[in-house]
CSV table of C-alpha atoms in Angstrom, one decimal:
chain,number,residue,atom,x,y,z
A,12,UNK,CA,-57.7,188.1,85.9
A,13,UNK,CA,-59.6,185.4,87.0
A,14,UNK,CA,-60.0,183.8,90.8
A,15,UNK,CA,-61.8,181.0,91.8
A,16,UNK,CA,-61.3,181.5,96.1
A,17,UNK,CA,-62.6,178.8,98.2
A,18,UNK,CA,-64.8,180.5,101.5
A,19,UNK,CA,-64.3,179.7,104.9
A,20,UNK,CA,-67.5,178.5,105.5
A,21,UNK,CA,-70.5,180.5,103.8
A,22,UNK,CA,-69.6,180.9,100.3
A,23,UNK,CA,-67.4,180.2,97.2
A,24,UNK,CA,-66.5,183.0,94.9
A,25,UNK,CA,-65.2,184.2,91.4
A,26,UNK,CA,-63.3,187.4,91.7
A,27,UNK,CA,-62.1,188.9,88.5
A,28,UNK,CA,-60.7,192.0,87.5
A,29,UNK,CA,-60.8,193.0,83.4
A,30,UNK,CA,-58.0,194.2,81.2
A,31,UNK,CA,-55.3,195.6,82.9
A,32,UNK,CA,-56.6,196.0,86.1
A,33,UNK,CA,-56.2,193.7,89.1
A,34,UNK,CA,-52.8,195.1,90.5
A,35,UNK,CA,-52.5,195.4,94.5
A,36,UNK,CA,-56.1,195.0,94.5
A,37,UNK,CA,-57.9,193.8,97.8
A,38,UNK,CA,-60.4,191.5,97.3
A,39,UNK,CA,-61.4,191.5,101.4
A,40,UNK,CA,-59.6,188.5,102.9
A,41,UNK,CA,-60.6,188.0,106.0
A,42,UNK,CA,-63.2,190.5,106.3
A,43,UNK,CA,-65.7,189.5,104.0
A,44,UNK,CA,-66.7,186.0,103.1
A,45,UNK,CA,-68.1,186.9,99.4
A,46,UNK,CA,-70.7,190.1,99.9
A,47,UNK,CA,-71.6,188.8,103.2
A,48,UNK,CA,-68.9,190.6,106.7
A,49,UNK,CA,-67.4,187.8,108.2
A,50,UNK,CA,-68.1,188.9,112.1
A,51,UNK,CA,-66.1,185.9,113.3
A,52,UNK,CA,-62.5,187.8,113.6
A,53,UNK,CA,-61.7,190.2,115.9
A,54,UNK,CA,-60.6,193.0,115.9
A,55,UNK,CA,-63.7,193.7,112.7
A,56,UNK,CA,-62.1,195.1,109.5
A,57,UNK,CA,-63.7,196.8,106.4
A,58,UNK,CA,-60.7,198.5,104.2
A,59,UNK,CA,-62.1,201.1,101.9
A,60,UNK,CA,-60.7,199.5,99.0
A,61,UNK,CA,-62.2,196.1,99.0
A,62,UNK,CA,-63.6,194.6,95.4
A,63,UNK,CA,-66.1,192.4,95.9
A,64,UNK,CA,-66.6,188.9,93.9
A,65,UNK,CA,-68.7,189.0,90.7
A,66,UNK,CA,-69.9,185.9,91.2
A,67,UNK,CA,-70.6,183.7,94.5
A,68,UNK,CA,-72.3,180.1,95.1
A,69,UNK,CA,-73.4,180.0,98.5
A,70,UNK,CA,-72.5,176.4,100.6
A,71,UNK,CA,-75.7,175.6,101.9
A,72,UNK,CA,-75.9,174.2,98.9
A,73,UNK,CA,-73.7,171.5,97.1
A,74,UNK,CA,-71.2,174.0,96.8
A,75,UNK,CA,-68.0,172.8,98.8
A,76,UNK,CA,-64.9,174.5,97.0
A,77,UNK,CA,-65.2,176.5,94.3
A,78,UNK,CA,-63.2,175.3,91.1
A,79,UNK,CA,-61.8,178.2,89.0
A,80,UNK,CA,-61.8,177.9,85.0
A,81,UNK,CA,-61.0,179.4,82.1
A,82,UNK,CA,-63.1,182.2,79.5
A,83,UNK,CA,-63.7,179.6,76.9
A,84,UNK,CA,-61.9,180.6,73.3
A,85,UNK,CA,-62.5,177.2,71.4
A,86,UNK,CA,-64.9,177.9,68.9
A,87,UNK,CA,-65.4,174.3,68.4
A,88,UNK,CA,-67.6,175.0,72.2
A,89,UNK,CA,-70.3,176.7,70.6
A,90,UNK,CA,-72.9,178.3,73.3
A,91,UNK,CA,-69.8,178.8,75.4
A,92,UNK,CA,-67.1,181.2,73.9
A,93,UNK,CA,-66.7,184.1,75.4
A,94,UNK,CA,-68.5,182.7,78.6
A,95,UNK,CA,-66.0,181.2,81.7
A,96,UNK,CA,-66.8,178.0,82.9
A,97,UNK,CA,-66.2,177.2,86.6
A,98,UNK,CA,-67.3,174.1,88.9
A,99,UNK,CA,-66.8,173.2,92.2
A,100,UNK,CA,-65.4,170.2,93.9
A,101,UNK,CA,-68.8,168.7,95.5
A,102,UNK,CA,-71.0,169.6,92.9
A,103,UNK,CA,-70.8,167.3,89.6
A,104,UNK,CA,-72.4,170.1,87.7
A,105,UNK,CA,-70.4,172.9,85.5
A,106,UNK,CA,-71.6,176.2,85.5
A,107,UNK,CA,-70.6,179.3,83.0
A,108,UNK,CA,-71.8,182.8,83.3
A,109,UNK,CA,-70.7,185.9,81.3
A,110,UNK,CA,-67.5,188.0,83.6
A,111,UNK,CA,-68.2,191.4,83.9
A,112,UNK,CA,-68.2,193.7,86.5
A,113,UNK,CA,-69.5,194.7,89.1
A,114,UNK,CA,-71.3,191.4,88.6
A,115,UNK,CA,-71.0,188.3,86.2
A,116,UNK,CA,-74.5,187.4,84.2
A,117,UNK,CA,-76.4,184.7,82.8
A,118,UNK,CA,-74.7,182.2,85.4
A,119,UNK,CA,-76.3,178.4,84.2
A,120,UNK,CA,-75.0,175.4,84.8
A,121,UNK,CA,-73.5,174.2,81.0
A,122,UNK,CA,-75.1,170.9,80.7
A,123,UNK,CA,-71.8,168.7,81.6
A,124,UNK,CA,-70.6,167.2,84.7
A,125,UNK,CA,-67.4,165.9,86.3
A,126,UNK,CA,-67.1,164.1,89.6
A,127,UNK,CA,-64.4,164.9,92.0
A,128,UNK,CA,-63.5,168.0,90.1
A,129,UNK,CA,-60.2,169.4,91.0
A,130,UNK,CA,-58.5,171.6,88.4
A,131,UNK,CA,-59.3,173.3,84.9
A,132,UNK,CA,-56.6,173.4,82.4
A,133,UNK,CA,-56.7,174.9,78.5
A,134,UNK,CA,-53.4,173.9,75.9
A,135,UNK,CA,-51.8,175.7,73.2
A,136,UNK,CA,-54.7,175.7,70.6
A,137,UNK,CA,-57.5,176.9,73.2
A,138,UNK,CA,-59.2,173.5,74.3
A,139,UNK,CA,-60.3,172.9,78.1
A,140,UNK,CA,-59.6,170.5,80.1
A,141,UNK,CA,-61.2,169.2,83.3
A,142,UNK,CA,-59.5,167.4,86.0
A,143,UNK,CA,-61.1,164.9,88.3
A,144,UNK,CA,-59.7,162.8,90.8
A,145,UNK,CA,-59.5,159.6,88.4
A,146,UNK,CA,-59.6,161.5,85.1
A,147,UNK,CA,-58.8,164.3,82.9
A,148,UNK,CA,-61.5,165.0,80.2
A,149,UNK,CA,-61.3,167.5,77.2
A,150,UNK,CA,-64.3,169.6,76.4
A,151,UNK,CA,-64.8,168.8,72.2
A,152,UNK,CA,-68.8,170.2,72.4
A,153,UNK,CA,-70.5,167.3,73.8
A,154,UNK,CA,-70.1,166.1,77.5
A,155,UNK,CA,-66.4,166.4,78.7
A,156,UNK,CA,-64.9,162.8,77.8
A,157,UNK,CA,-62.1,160.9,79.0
A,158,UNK,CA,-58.7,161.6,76.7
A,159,UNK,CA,-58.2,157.9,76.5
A,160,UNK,CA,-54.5,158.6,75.3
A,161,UNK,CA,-52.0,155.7,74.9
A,162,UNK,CA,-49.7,155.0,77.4
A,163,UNK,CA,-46.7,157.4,75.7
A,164,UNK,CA,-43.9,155.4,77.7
A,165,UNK,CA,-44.5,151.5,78.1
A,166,UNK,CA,-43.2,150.1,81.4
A,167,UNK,CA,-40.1,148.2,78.9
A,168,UNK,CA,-38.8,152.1,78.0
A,169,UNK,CA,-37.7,154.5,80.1
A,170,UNK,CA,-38.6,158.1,79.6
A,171,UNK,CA,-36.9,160.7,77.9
A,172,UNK,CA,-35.2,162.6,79.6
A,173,UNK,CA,-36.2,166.4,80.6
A,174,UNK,CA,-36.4,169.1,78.0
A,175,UNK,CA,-34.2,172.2,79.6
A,176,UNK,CA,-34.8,173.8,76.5
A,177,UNK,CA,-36.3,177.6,77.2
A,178,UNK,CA,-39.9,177.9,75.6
A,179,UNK,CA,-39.8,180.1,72.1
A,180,UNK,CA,-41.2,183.1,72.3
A,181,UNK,CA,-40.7,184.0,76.0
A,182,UNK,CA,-38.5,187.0,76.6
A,183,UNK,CA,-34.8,186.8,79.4
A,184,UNK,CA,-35.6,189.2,82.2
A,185,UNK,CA,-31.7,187.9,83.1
A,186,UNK,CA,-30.1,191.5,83.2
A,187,UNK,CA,-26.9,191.1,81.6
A,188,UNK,CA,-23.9,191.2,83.6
């Protein structure tokens, strides 16, 4: 489990939580802003159970709001499987570090850049995806491009309509009646 959690005002973080671990846990909302007590609530809190972030970007930097990712598994990325790759919105530069706990390591930035950066995504076959403001780019294993993909539905033809067909391989919870 993976969190990229935006601060209030001193830092961004990367919470994360290995294996099957993660349930019910608190991660310190509102009493700590990263590793750093936030003294601006009253009345002050410190639960004994807080986990702290394994990775945080302070904002006095060009750090704005933090931009979760994904552990990269495309071996096509070579240099960055194994390794998650984050950004954040105000700084054009992506970053990947090594999750572990109680801290991440070897946090660098990864060489590319995206403007505007909003959103991460990864499809079926284990490619990343970053999502700007005016673009989505996939990573192939040099700079994030632009998926220049054809328009799939010119403005003579209407779409097709929805697919309500249930995704293979996913299991009915329904209990049966």
């Amino acid at each position: 489990l993976t969190i990229g959690d935006v601060g209030q005002h001193a830092r961004e973080e990367v919470d994360f939580s290995p294996g099957s671990s993660g349930r019910g846990e608190n991660y310190g909302w509102r009493c700590w802003e990263g590793t750093q007590k936030n003294t601006n609530i009253t009345p002050q809190c410190d639960p004994d159970d807080d986990v702290f972030p394994v990775l945080e970007q302070p904002t006095t930097g060009s750090f704005c709001a933090i931009v979760g990712g994904y552990v990269v598994r495309d071996p096509a990325l070579t240099g960055l499987t194994g390794r998650y790759i984050y950004g954040d919105n105000c700084e054009e530069a992506l970053r990947s570090a090594v999750l572990a706990t109680p801290t991440a390591s070897d946090d660098r930035p990864t060489g590319h850049s995206v403007s505007g950066l909003t959103s991460f995504g990864e499809d079926a076959r284990g490619r990343l995806y970053a999502v700007a403001f005016n673009a989505v780019r996939r990573f192939d294993g040099t700079p994030p491009s632009d998926c220049n993909l054809p328009d799939p539905y010119p403005a003579a033809q209407p779409p097709p309509a929805a697919d309500t067909t249930p995704p293979a391989g996913l299991r009915d919870n329904t209990p049966a009646v």
